[in-house]
């Protein structure tokens, strides 16, 4: 794991060379004229008032630049960008009714803008590039997204109980025939829930070719690894809802889970251009309490699950409650959880007791506690996770060294970076016996010594050294038959 490329102390010698804008304009004009003459534009050499036409063109371009006329043809902004709402001043209801036409208008404008840039820069444009430009333009207009569309194929009483509960985001419920099989993709639905004849059902979320989901089934835990502890997304392919005998079939948590799964399916990588034209647009954005922002629907749907669980007793949790807690815990450490870090911790501490027997819960708690500068509680969470991780080493089928080294080298300046590295060290240490732990510690300390991420962050470096010492101390004590640690920070439902 030794890092071979160390940061340079000085940059290249040519970094001090500066070219004036006038020289750049003259050189570029001369290159264009010379290239045109070589390609067959012989008229550029014809004399005009004693000088070749090409030289007059270079002088004309330079004069136009000096007078600022070239600013009108700036390639980076070929068309003025103005919000459609500011020009048309549409009410939310009118905008929702005209959303299909507005989406077509945004697409047409994106095509014209992209072709204008291509023509000005003499660049070809493929159909895939045009589709990408239209998709990006539509993704920047979340207010044109259609409400979530969820189909229910279940008995009348179950359908009524699911649809009557309040949803955190706008939802268009659609009753489906239980005997007819209809795919969510063909019906342009975000999710289809089917009753399985027993107490529960299966919700299927559409998947396109080469656009798979990142989590097959929310009810099935993923194999333990750094990538599953800190996922980038939590969009599922399906959701199995199991209600045990005696459970409440009208639990509002069922509605919250279906809505959250449908909202997570609106992930940009899973949507095609056709989906976007029909209103299935990404719902991932900042939440603004002053107005209803569809871009924040994913955040609101997941927060509703956490709030529902926080009011319940985790002592005798049901399968559905444990599944919901596992999903929320995973989502709270993703980049898409655009909520303040203090709120992340409060929500994670509230739902963690439902899945406290899973090692990934403690590792995520440690990361969030580090991000909130509660280092002692974070260290305690790592010590709680260590025996659980070592008892689950049969699930760790991939070497975690690459993940840890990548975080150390390219971790960035995010608030969760320190906690992610500490959790990765815990996972990596669990894969090695105590006899090899000393060598692993030396390699980690050397990587930390030459890490560019830790430059100027002495407190984080000291904390990572402490994490390594604590994990080594626990393993040493266990190898000698001594007690390892005493839990001082137990998760409680009212933890802050």
Short mmCIF file of C-alpha atoms in Angstrom, two decimals:
data_model
loop_
_atom_site.label_atom_id
_atom_site.label_comp_id
_atom_site.label_asym_id
_atom_site.label_seq_id
_atom_site.Cartn_x
_atom_site.Cartn_y
_atom_site.Cartn_z
CA UNK A 1 0.00 0.00 0.00
CA UNK A 2 3.00 2.33 -0.09
CA UNK A 3 2.36 5.44 -2.13
CA UNK A 4 5.08 5.87 -4.74
CA UNK A 5 4.06 9.28 -6.16
CA UNK A 6 4.75 12.03 -3.65
CA UNK A 7 3.50 15.57 -4.10
CA UNK A 8 5.89 17.90 -5.92
CA UNK A 9 7.22 20.88 -4.01
CA UNK A 10 7.51 23.10 -7.08
CA UNK A 11 5.64 23.31 -10.36
CA UNK A 12 6.94 23.35 -13.91
CA UNK A 13 9.19 26.18 -14.99
CA UNK A 14 6.85 27.23 -17.83
CA UNK A 15 4.04 28.13 -15.46
CA UNK A 16 5.34 31.73 -15.30
CA UNK A 17 5.01 32.26 -19.06
CA UNK A 18 2.13 34.60 -19.92
CA UNK A 19 0.68 35.41 -23.36
CA UNK A 20 -1.25 38.61 -23.95
CA UNK A 21 -4.80 38.29 -25.35
CA UNK A 22 -3.76 40.32 -28.42
CA UNK A 23 -1.03 37.81 -29.25
CA UNK A 24 -3.48 34.94 -28.84
CA UNK A 25 -5.97 36.57 -31.22
CA UNK A 26 -3.31 37.31 -33.83
CA UNK A 27 -1.81 33.82 -33.64
CA UNK A 28 -5.19 32.09 -33.84
CA UNK A 29 -6.22 34.24 -36.81
CA UNK A 30 -2.94 33.50 -38.60
CA UNK A 31 -3.36 29.76 -37.96
CA UNK A 32 -6.91 29.78 -39.35
CA UNK A 33 -5.87 31.76 -42.47
CA UNK A 34 -2.81 29.58 -43.06
CA UNK A 35 -4.83 26.39 -42.63
CA UNK A 36 -7.43 27.64 -45.11
CA UNK A 37 -4.73 28.41 -47.68
CA UNK A 38 -3.16 24.96 -47.27
CA UNK A 39 -6.56 23.31 -47.66
CA UNK A 40 -7.12 24.99 -51.03
CA UNK A 41 -8.38 28.53 -50.37
CA UNK A 42 -5.93 30.05 -52.84
CA UNK A 43 -7.89 33.32 -52.98
CA UNK A 44 -6.36 34.19 -49.60
CA UNK A 45 -3.10 34.91 -51.45
CA UNK A 46 -4.61 37.28 -53.98
CA UNK A 47 -3.36 40.84 -53.59
CA UNK A 48 -5.76 43.51 -52.35
CA UNK A 49 -4.39 47.05 -52.11
CA UNK A 50 -0.91 45.60 -52.23
CA UNK A 51 -1.39 42.97 -49.50
CA UNK A 52 -2.78 39.40 -49.57
CA UNK A 53 -6.41 38.99 -48.61
CA UNK A 54 -5.37 36.70 -45.75
CA UNK A 55 -3.47 39.50 -44.03
CA UNK A 56 -6.50 41.79 -44.36
CA UNK A 57 -8.63 39.09 -42.71
CA UNK A 58 -6.18 38.81 -39.82
CA UNK A 59 -6.27 42.58 -39.38
CA UNK A 60 -10.08 42.61 -39.54
CA UNK A 61 -10.37 39.93 -36.87
CA UNK A 62 -7.93 41.82 -34.63
CA UNK A 63 -9.86 45.08 -35.10
CA UNK A 64 -13.13 43.34 -34.32
CA UNK A 65 -11.63 41.93 -31.15
CA UNK A 66 -10.30 45.34 -30.10
CA UNK A 67 -13.77 46.88 -30.49
CA UNK A 68 -15.40 44.04 -28.51
CA UNK A 69 -17.47 42.68 -31.38
CA UNK A 70 -16.23 39.12 -30.79
CA UNK A 71 -17.93 39.10 -27.40
CA UNK A 72 -21.23 38.74 -29.25
CA UNK A 73 -20.04 35.39 -30.62
CA UNK A 74 -18.70 33.98 -27.39
CA UNK A 75 -18.84 30.20 -27.81
CA UNK A 76 -19.49 29.45 -24.16
CA UNK A 77 -22.79 31.39 -24.20
CA UNK A 78 -24.18 31.11 -27.72
CA UNK A 79 -27.69 31.91 -26.53
CA UNK A 80 -28.71 34.03 -23.54
CA UNK A 81 -29.80 31.88 -20.63
CA UNK A 82 -32.92 33.22 -18.97
CA UNK A 83 -35.34 31.29 -16.77
CA UNK A 84 -38.54 30.38 -18.55
CA UNK A 85 -40.54 31.32 -15.47
CA UNK A 86 -39.18 34.88 -15.56
CA UNK A 87 -40.26 35.34 -19.20
CA UNK A 88 -43.65 33.65 -19.10
CA UNK A 89 -44.46 34.23 -15.41
CA UNK A 90 -46.56 31.07 -15.23
CA UNK A 91 -48.37 29.99 -12.10
CA UNK A 92 -47.44 26.56 -10.68
CA UNK A 93 -50.77 25.08 -11.82
CA UNK A 94 -50.42 26.45 -15.35
CA UNK A 95 -46.82 25.33 -15.51
CA UNK A 96 -47.84 21.82 -14.48
CA UNK A 97 -50.52 21.71 -17.18
CA UNK A 98 -48.14 22.99 -19.84
CA UNK A 99 -45.21 20.85 -18.63
CA UNK A 100 -45.15 18.54 -21.71
CA UNK A 101 -44.96 21.50 -24.09
CA UNK A 102 -42.41 23.27 -21.90
CA UNK A 103 -40.23 20.17 -21.85
CA UNK A 104 -40.28 20.10 -25.66
CA UNK A 105 -39.34 23.78 -25.71
CA UNK A 106 -36.39 23.20 -23.37
CA UNK A 107 -35.24 20.30 -25.56
CA UNK A 108 -35.47 22.39 -28.76
CA UNK A 109 -33.55 25.22 -27.16
CA UNK A 110 -30.83 22.82 -26.00
CA UNK A 111 -30.47 21.36 -29.50
CA UNK A 112 -30.18 24.81 -31.11
CA UNK A 113 -27.64 25.96 -28.52
CA UNK A 114 -25.50 22.83 -28.89
CA UNK A 115 -25.54 23.00 -32.69
CA UNK A 116 -24.63 26.69 -32.56
CA UNK A 117 -21.60 25.95 -30.40
CA UNK A 118 -20.61 23.09 -32.70
CA UNK A 119 -20.91 25.25 -35.81
CA UNK A 120 -18.91 28.10 -34.28
CA UNK A 121 -16.10 25.72 -33.17
CA UNK A 122 -16.24 23.62 -36.37
CA UNK A 123 -16.95 20.52 -34.29
CA UNK A 124 -19.13 17.56 -35.33
CA UNK A 125 -22.07 16.51 -33.21
CA UNK A 126 -23.29 12.92 -32.96
CA UNK A 127 -26.87 11.98 -32.03
CA UNK A 128 -25.62 10.69 -28.67
CA UNK A 129 -24.07 14.07 -27.89
CA UNK A 130 -27.29 15.86 -28.77
CA UNK A 131 -29.28 13.49 -26.57
CA UNK A 132 -26.86 14.15 -23.71
CA UNK A 133 -27.22 17.91 -24.15
CA UNK A 134 -31.03 17.68 -24.11
CA UNK A 135 -30.97 15.43 -21.03
CA UNK A 136 -28.72 17.87 -19.14
CA UNK A 137 -30.98 20.79 -20.08
CA UNK A 138 -34.08 18.96 -18.84
CA UNK A 139 -32.33 17.91 -15.62
CA UNK A 140 -31.80 21.60 -14.82
CA UNK A 141 -35.56 22.15 -14.85
CA UNK A 142 -36.92 19.98 -12.00
CA UNK A 143 -40.08 22.10 -11.82
CA UNK A 144 -41.18 20.45 -15.08
CA UNK A 145 -41.06 16.96 -13.57
CA UNK A 146 -44.27 14.97 -13.29
CA UNK A 147 -45.46 13.69 -9.90
CA UNK A 148 -44.42 10.21 -8.88
CA UNK A 149 -46.56 7.58 -10.58
CA UNK A 150 -47.14 4.43 -8.53
CA UNK A 151 -49.32 1.52 -9.63
CA UNK A 152 -51.01 -0.71 -7.05
CA UNK A 153 -52.20 -4.23 -7.94
CA UNK A 154 -53.69 -5.37 -4.65
CA UNK A 155 -57.07 -6.00 -2.98
CA UNK A 156 -59.31 -3.00 -2.55
CA UNK A 157 -58.79 -2.68 1.21
CA UNK A 158 -54.98 -2.78 0.92
CA UNK A 159 -55.01 -0.33 -1.99
CA UNK A 160 -57.20 2.04 -0.01
CA UNK A 161 -54.94 1.82 3.08
CA UNK A 162 -51.81 2.54 1.05
CA UNK A 163 -53.21 5.45 -0.94
CA UNK A 164 -55.05 7.17 1.92
CA UNK A 165 -51.92 7.73 4.01
CA UNK A 166 -50.29 11.10 3.52
CA UNK A 167 -47.20 11.04 1.30
CA UNK A 168 -44.24 13.34 1.74
CA UNK A 169 -44.25 14.30 -1.97
CA UNK A 170 -46.93 14.56 -4.69
CA UNK A 171 -47.92 11.07 -5.89
CA UNK A 172 -50.29 9.96 -8.62
CA UNK A 173 -51.71 6.60 -7.51
CA UNK A 174 -53.03 4.22 -10.16
CA UNK A 175 -55.05 1.09 -9.43
CA UNK A 176 -54.03 -1.87 -11.60
CA UNK A 177 -55.76 -5.15 -12.35
CA UNK A 178 -54.36 -7.92 -10.18
CA UNK A 179 -54.80 -10.53 -12.89
CA UNK A 180 -53.09 -8.56 -15.66
CA UNK A 181 -49.31 -8.23 -15.83
CA UNK A 182 -48.28 -4.72 -16.82
CA UNK A 183 -44.68 -3.52 -16.66
CA UNK A 184 -43.79 -0.22 -15.09
CA UNK A 185 -41.71 0.76 -18.12
CA UNK A 186 -44.56 0.29 -20.59
CA UNK A 187 -47.01 2.23 -18.42
CA UNK A 188 -44.46 5.00 -17.66
CA UNK A 189 -44.77 4.26 -13.94
CA UNK A 190 -42.07 4.82 -11.36
CA UNK A 191 -43.08 1.76 -9.35
CA UNK A 192 -45.57 -1.12 -9.49
CA UNK A 193 -46.59 -2.83 -6.24
CA UNK A 194 -48.21 -6.26 -6.45
CA UNK A 195 -49.84 -8.16 -3.64
CA UNK A 196 -48.33 -11.66 -3.32
CA UNK A 197 -51.44 -13.37 -1.91
CA UNK A 198 -49.99 -13.43 1.61
CA UNK A 199 -49.23 -10.59 4.01
CA UNK A 200 -47.07 -8.34 1.90
CA UNK A 201 -46.01 -7.84 -1.70
CA UNK A 202 -43.23 -6.92 -4.09
CA UNK A 203 -42.61 -3.50 -5.60
CA UNK A 204 -40.79 -3.48 -8.95
CA UNK A 205 -38.96 -0.42 -10.22
CA UNK A 206 -38.22 -0.20 -13.97
CA UNK A 207 -34.66 -0.80 -15.14
CA UNK A 208 -33.41 0.05 -18.61
CA UNK A 209 -30.72 -1.68 -20.64
CA UNK A 210 -27.26 -0.74 -19.36
CA UNK A 211 -28.91 1.36 -16.64
CA UNK A 212 -29.10 -1.01 -13.64
CA UNK A 213 -30.03 -0.17 -10.09
CA UNK A 214 -27.36 0.11 -7.41
CA UNK A 215 -29.32 -2.04 -4.91
CA UNK A 216 -31.26 -5.10 -6.04
CA UNK A 217 -33.69 -5.34 -3.11
CA UNK A 218 -33.87 -3.04 -0.11
CA UNK A 219 -34.99 -5.96 2.05
CA UNK A 220 -31.78 -7.90 1.29
CA UNK A 221 -28.58 -6.62 2.96
CA UNK A 222 -25.65 -6.23 0.61
CA UNK A 223 -22.29 -7.97 1.20
CA UNK A 224 -20.10 -6.11 3.65
CA UNK A 225 -17.53 -3.87 1.96
CA UNK A 226 -16.47 -0.26 1.87
CA UNK A 227 -18.67 0.34 -1.18
CA UNK A 228 -21.76 -1.02 0.59
CA UNK A 229 -21.07 0.81 3.86
CA UNK A 230 -20.72 4.14 2.02
CA UNK A 231 -22.76 3.76 -1.17
CA UNK A 232 -22.99 6.51 -3.74
CA UNK A 233 -26.68 5.84 -4.38
CA UNK A 234 -29.40 3.64 -2.87
CA UNK A 235 -31.85 3.33 -5.77
CA UNK A 236 -33.41 -0.18 -5.73
CA UNK A 237 -34.57 -2.57 -8.44
CA UNK A 238 -37.30 -3.97 -6.22
CA UNK A 239 -38.65 -3.83 -2.69
CA UNK A 240 -40.05 -6.85 -0.88
CA UNK A 241 -42.50 -5.90 1.86
CA UNK A 242 -43.09 -8.67 4.38
CA UNK A 243 -45.76 -8.26 7.05
CA UNK A 244 -45.59 -10.87 9.79
CA UNK A 245 -48.76 -12.38 11.28
CA UNK A 246 -50.27 -9.88 13.67
CA UNK A 247 -48.61 -6.91 11.99
CA UNK A 248 -50.63 -3.90 10.96
CA UNK A 249 -51.43 -4.19 7.25
CA UNK A 250 -52.36 -0.49 7.21
CA UNK A 251 -48.98 0.69 8.48
CA UNK A 252 -48.14 4.14 7.05
CA UNK A 253 -44.54 2.96 6.81
CA UNK A 254 -45.59 0.87 3.79
CA UNK A 255 -46.68 4.02 1.98
CA UNK A 256 -43.50 5.85 2.96
CA UNK A 257 -41.31 3.01 1.70
CA UNK A 258 -43.10 2.81 -1.65
CA UNK A 259 -42.87 6.57 -2.16
CA UNK A 260 -39.18 6.62 -1.21
CA UNK A 261 -38.36 3.74 -3.58
CA UNK A 262 -40.18 5.50 -6.43
CA UNK A 263 -38.37 8.77 -5.70
CA UNK A 264 -34.98 7.06 -5.58
CA UNK A 265 -35.74 5.52 -8.99
CA UNK A 266 -35.68 9.05 -10.44
CA UNK A 267 -31.89 8.88 -10.48
CA UNK A 268 -30.34 10.51 -13.61
CA UNK A 269 -28.25 7.48 -14.55
CA UNK A 270 -31.38 5.29 -14.66
CA UNK A 271 -33.46 7.61 -16.82
CA UNK A 272 -33.48 7.73 -20.60
CA UNK A 273 -34.30 10.73 -22.76
CA UNK A 274 -37.72 9.22 -23.42
CA UNK A 275 -38.35 9.02 -19.67
CA UNK A 276 -37.51 12.69 -19.29
CA UNK A 277 -39.91 13.69 -22.09
CA UNK A 278 -42.71 11.86 -20.28
CA UNK A 279 -41.97 13.65 -17.00
CA UNK A 280 -39.76 11.07 -15.26
CA UNK A 281 -37.02 13.57 -14.44
CA UNK A 282 -34.43 13.56 -11.64
CA UNK A 283 -35.73 14.60 -8.23
CA UNK A 284 -32.45 15.35 -6.53
CA UNK A 285 -31.85 18.91 -5.44
CA UNK A 286 -31.62 21.36 -2.58
CA UNK A 287 -34.66 21.76 -0.38
CA UNK A 288 -36.05 25.25 -0.09
CA UNK A 289 -38.81 25.57 2.57
CA UNK A 290 -40.17 28.69 0.83
CA UNK A 291 -41.61 26.73 -2.10
CA UNK A 292 -42.26 23.20 -3.29
CA UNK A 293 -39.09 22.17 -5.09
CA UNK A 294 -39.45 18.85 -6.93
CA UNK A 295 -35.68 18.54 -6.90
CA UNK A 296 -35.80 17.84 -3.17
CA UNK A 297 -38.45 15.12 -3.32
CA UNK A 298 -35.91 12.37 -2.70
CA UNK A 299 -34.72 14.11 0.45
CA UNK A 300 -38.27 14.62 1.76
CA UNK A 301 -39.28 11.02 1.08
CA UNK A 302 -36.33 9.60 3.02
CA UNK A 303 -36.76 12.06 5.85
CA UNK A 304 -40.38 10.93 6.26
CA UNK A 305 -39.22 7.33 6.85
CA UNK A 306 -36.71 8.48 9.47
CA UNK A 307 -39.33 10.57 11.26
CA UNK A 308 -41.78 7.66 11.26
CA UNK A 309 -39.20 5.30 12.77
CA UNK A 310 -37.98 7.77 15.38
CA UNK A 311 -41.42 7.71 17.02
CA UNK A 312 -41.40 3.90 17.45
CA UNK A 313 -39.84 1.48 19.92
CA UNK A 314 -36.90 -0.45 18.39
CA UNK A 315 -37.03 -3.18 21.04
CA UNK A 316 -39.36 -5.44 19.06
CA UNK A 317 -38.83 -4.12 15.54
CA UNK A 318 -40.59 -5.74 12.61
CA UNK A 319 -38.93 -6.83 9.39
CA UNK A 320 -40.31 -3.80 7.60
CA UNK A 321 -38.97 -1.43 10.25
CA UNK A 322 -35.50 -2.99 10.10
CA UNK A 323 -35.52 -2.73 6.32
CA UNK A 324 -36.55 0.93 6.49
CA UNK A 325 -33.86 1.70 9.07
CA UNK A 326 -31.19 0.00 6.97
CA UNK A 327 -32.16 2.06 3.92
CA UNK A 328 -32.19 5.35 5.81
CA UNK A 329 -28.82 4.63 7.44
CA UNK A 330 -27.28 3.94 4.03
CA UNK A 331 -28.86 7.02 2.45
CA UNK A 332 -27.65 9.38 5.18
CA UNK A 333 -24.00 8.79 4.21
CA UNK A 334 -24.53 9.29 0.46
CA UNK A 335 -23.83 12.52 -1.42
CA UNK A 336 -27.54 12.72 -2.26
CA UNK A 337 -28.47 13.25 1.41
CA UNK A 338 -28.48 17.02 1.08
CA UNK A 339 -29.32 17.80 4.69
CA UNK A 340 -27.18 19.54 7.31
CA UNK A 341 -24.62 17.30 8.97
CA UNK A 342 -26.12 17.87 12.42
CA UNK A 343 -29.49 16.66 11.15
CA UNK A 344 -27.83 13.66 9.54
CA UNK A 345 -26.50 12.61 12.91
CA UNK A 346 -29.79 13.12 14.72
CA UNK A 347 -31.66 11.04 12.13
CA UNK A 348 -28.99 8.34 12.08
CA UNK A 349 -28.89 8.11 15.87
CA UNK A 350 -32.69 7.79 15.89
CA UNK A 351 -32.93 4.91 13.40
CA UNK A 352 -29.69 3.08 14.26
CA UNK A 353 -31.18 1.11 17.20
CA UNK A 354 -33.37 -0.81 14.73
CA UNK A 355 -30.25 -2.29 13.06
CA UNK A 356 -27.65 -2.05 15.81
CA UNK A 357 -26.52 -5.66 15.25
CA UNK A 358 -25.10 -4.82 11.81
CA UNK A 359 -21.48 -3.64 11.51
CA UNK A 360 -22.23 -1.10 8.78
CA UNK A 361 -24.53 0.76 11.20
CA UNK A 362 -21.69 1.44 13.62
CA UNK A 363 -19.27 2.35 10.84
CA UNK A 364 -21.71 4.92 9.47
CA UNK A 365 -22.31 6.25 12.97
CA UNK A 366 -18.57 6.69 13.41
CA UNK A 367 -18.30 8.64 10.15
CA UNK A 368 -21.18 10.96 11.00
CA UNK A 369 -19.90 11.50 14.55
CA UNK A 370 -16.47 12.43 13.19
CA UNK A 371 -18.18 14.89 10.84
CA UNK A 372 -19.88 16.48 13.87
CA UNK A 373 -16.55 16.72 15.76
CA UNK A 374 -17.58 14.22 18.43
CA UNK A 375 -14.34 12.25 18.24
CA UNK A 376 -14.72 10.22 21.44
CA UNK A 377 -18.16 8.94 20.43
CA UNK A 378 -16.83 8.17 16.94
CA UNK A 379 -13.94 6.13 18.35
CA UNK A 380 -16.37 4.23 20.54
CA UNK A 381 -18.56 3.45 17.51
CA UNK A 382 -15.50 2.02 15.73
CA UNK A 383 -14.71 -0.15 18.73
CA UNK A 384 -18.30 -1.41 18.72
CA UNK A 385 -18.07 -2.14 14.99
CA UNK A 386 -14.72 -3.97 15.15
CA UNK A 387 -15.96 -7.30 16.61
CA UNK A 388 -19.05 -7.24 14.38
CA UNK A 389 -16.89 -6.69 11.31
CA UNK A 390 -14.50 -9.50 12.26
CA UNK A 391 -17.42 -11.87 12.76
CA UNK A 392 -18.59 -11.02 9.24
CA UNK A 393 -15.27 -11.36 7.43
CA UNK A 394 -16.70 -14.23 5.38
CA UNK A 395 -18.89 -11.62 3.64
CA UNK A 396 -15.92 -9.43 2.73
CA UNK A 397 -14.96 -10.98 -0.58
CA UNK A 398 -12.98 -7.98 -1.90
CA UNK A 399 -9.74 -6.62 -0.50
CA UNK A 400 -10.48 -3.27 1.11
CA UNK A 401 -6.95 -1.90 0.67
CA UNK A 402 -7.78 -0.24 -2.64
CA UNK A 403 -10.78 1.59 -1.17
CA UNK A 404 -8.79 2.86 1.82
CA UNK A 405 -5.83 3.98 -0.28
CA UNK A 406 -8.14 5.79 -2.70
CA UNK A 407 -9.81 7.65 0.15
CA UNK A 408 -6.44 8.61 1.63
CA UNK A 409 -5.14 9.87 -1.73
CA UNK A 410 -8.30 11.36 -3.24
CA UNK A 411 -10.64 11.81 -0.30
CA UNK A 412 -11.31 15.50 -0.85
CA UNK A 413 -12.34 18.03 1.75
CA UNK A 414 -15.83 16.77 2.56
CA UNK A 415 -16.97 16.46 6.17
CA UNK A 416 -17.32 12.66 5.91
CA UNK A 417 -13.85 12.00 4.51
CA UNK A 418 -12.18 11.49 7.89
CA UNK A 419 -14.90 9.11 9.06
CA UNK A 420 -14.84 7.17 5.79
CA UNK A 421 -11.08 6.62 6.09
CA UNK A 422 -11.41 5.56 9.73
CA UNK A 423 -14.20 3.10 8.85
CA UNK A 424 -12.12 1.77 5.96
CA UNK A 425 -9.19 1.18 8.30
CA UNK A 426 -11.50 -0.81 10.57
CA UNK A 427 -12.65 -2.95 7.63
CA UNK A 428 -9.10 -3.44 6.41
CA UNK A 429 -7.81 -4.42 9.86
CA UNK A 430 -10.55 -7.04 10.21
CA UNK A 431 -9.20 -8.86 7.14
CA UNK A 432 -5.79 -9.42 8.71
CA UNK A 433 -4.79 -11.54 11.72
CA UNK A 434 -3.17 -9.89 14.67
CA UNK A 435 0.30 -11.15 13.65
CA UNK A 436 0.14 -9.09 10.46
CA UNK A 437 -1.54 -6.07 12.01
CA UNK A 438 1.76 -4.44 12.91
CA UNK A 439 2.91 -4.49 9.27
CA UNK A 440 -0.45 -3.15 8.16
CA UNK A 441 -0.18 -0.33 10.67
CA UNK A 442 3.26 0.66 9.35
CA UNK A 443 1.96 0.74 5.77
CA UNK A 444 -1.03 2.87 6.76
CA UNK A 445 1.12 5.32 8.69
CA UNK A 446 3.44 5.69 5.71
CA UNK A 447 0.48 6.33 3.40
CA UNK A 448 -0.82 8.97 5.78
CA UNK A 449 2.60 10.60 5.97
CA UNK A 450 2.66 11.28 2.23
CA UNK A 451 -1.03 11.97 1.71
CA UNK A 452 -1.74 15.28 0.04
CA UNK A 453 -5.22 15.31 1.58
CA UNK A 454 -3.73 15.66 5.08
CA UNK A 455 -1.49 18.62 4.25
CA UNK A 456 -2.41 21.34 6.72
CA UNK A 457 -4.86 19.06 8.56
CA UNK A 458 -2.76 17.99 11.52
CA UNK A 459 -5.79 17.31 13.74
CA UNK A 460 -7.21 14.80 11.25
CA UNK A 461 -3.83 13.12 10.96
CA UNK A 462 -3.58 12.80 14.74
CA UNK A 463 -7.10 11.36 14.90
CA UNK A 464 -6.34 8.69 12.27
CA UNK A 465 -3.20 7.71 14.19
CA UNK A 466 -5.38 7.36 17.27
CA UNK A 467 -7.83 5.14 15.39
CA UNK A 468 -5.00 2.83 14.33
CA UNK A 469 -3.63 2.69 17.88
CA UNK A 470 -7.04 1.90 19.38
CA UNK A 471 -7.77 -0.92 16.94
CA UNK A 472 -4.29 -2.36 17.51
CA UNK A 473 -4.74 -2.14 21.27
CA UNK A 474 -8.02 -4.03 21.15
CA UNK A 475 -6.56 -6.81 19.04
CA UNK A 476 -3.49 -7.05 21.28
CA UNK A 477 -5.65 -7.32 24.39
CA UNK A 478 -7.77 -10.05 22.83
CA UNK A 479 -4.68 -12.01 21.76
CA UNK A 480 -3.55 -12.04 25.40
CA UNK A 481 -6.96 -12.97 26.78
CA UNK A 482 -7.58 -9.54 28.31
CA UNK A 483 -10.83 -7.57 28.11
CA UNK A 484 -10.81 -5.32 25.10
CA UNK A 485 -13.07 -2.35 25.76
CA UNK A 486 -16.10 -1.25 27.71
CA UNK A 487 -18.97 0.31 25.81
CA UNK A 488 -19.43 3.85 27.02
CA UNK A 489 -21.58 5.26 24.20
CA UNK A 490 -24.63 3.06 23.70
CA UNK A 491 -27.19 4.01 21.10
CA UNK A 492 -30.42 5.21 22.57
CA UNK A 493 -33.51 6.40 20.83
CA UNK A 494 -33.20 9.85 22.34
CA UNK A 495 -29.53 10.34 21.48
CA UNK A 496 -28.73 13.69 20.01
#
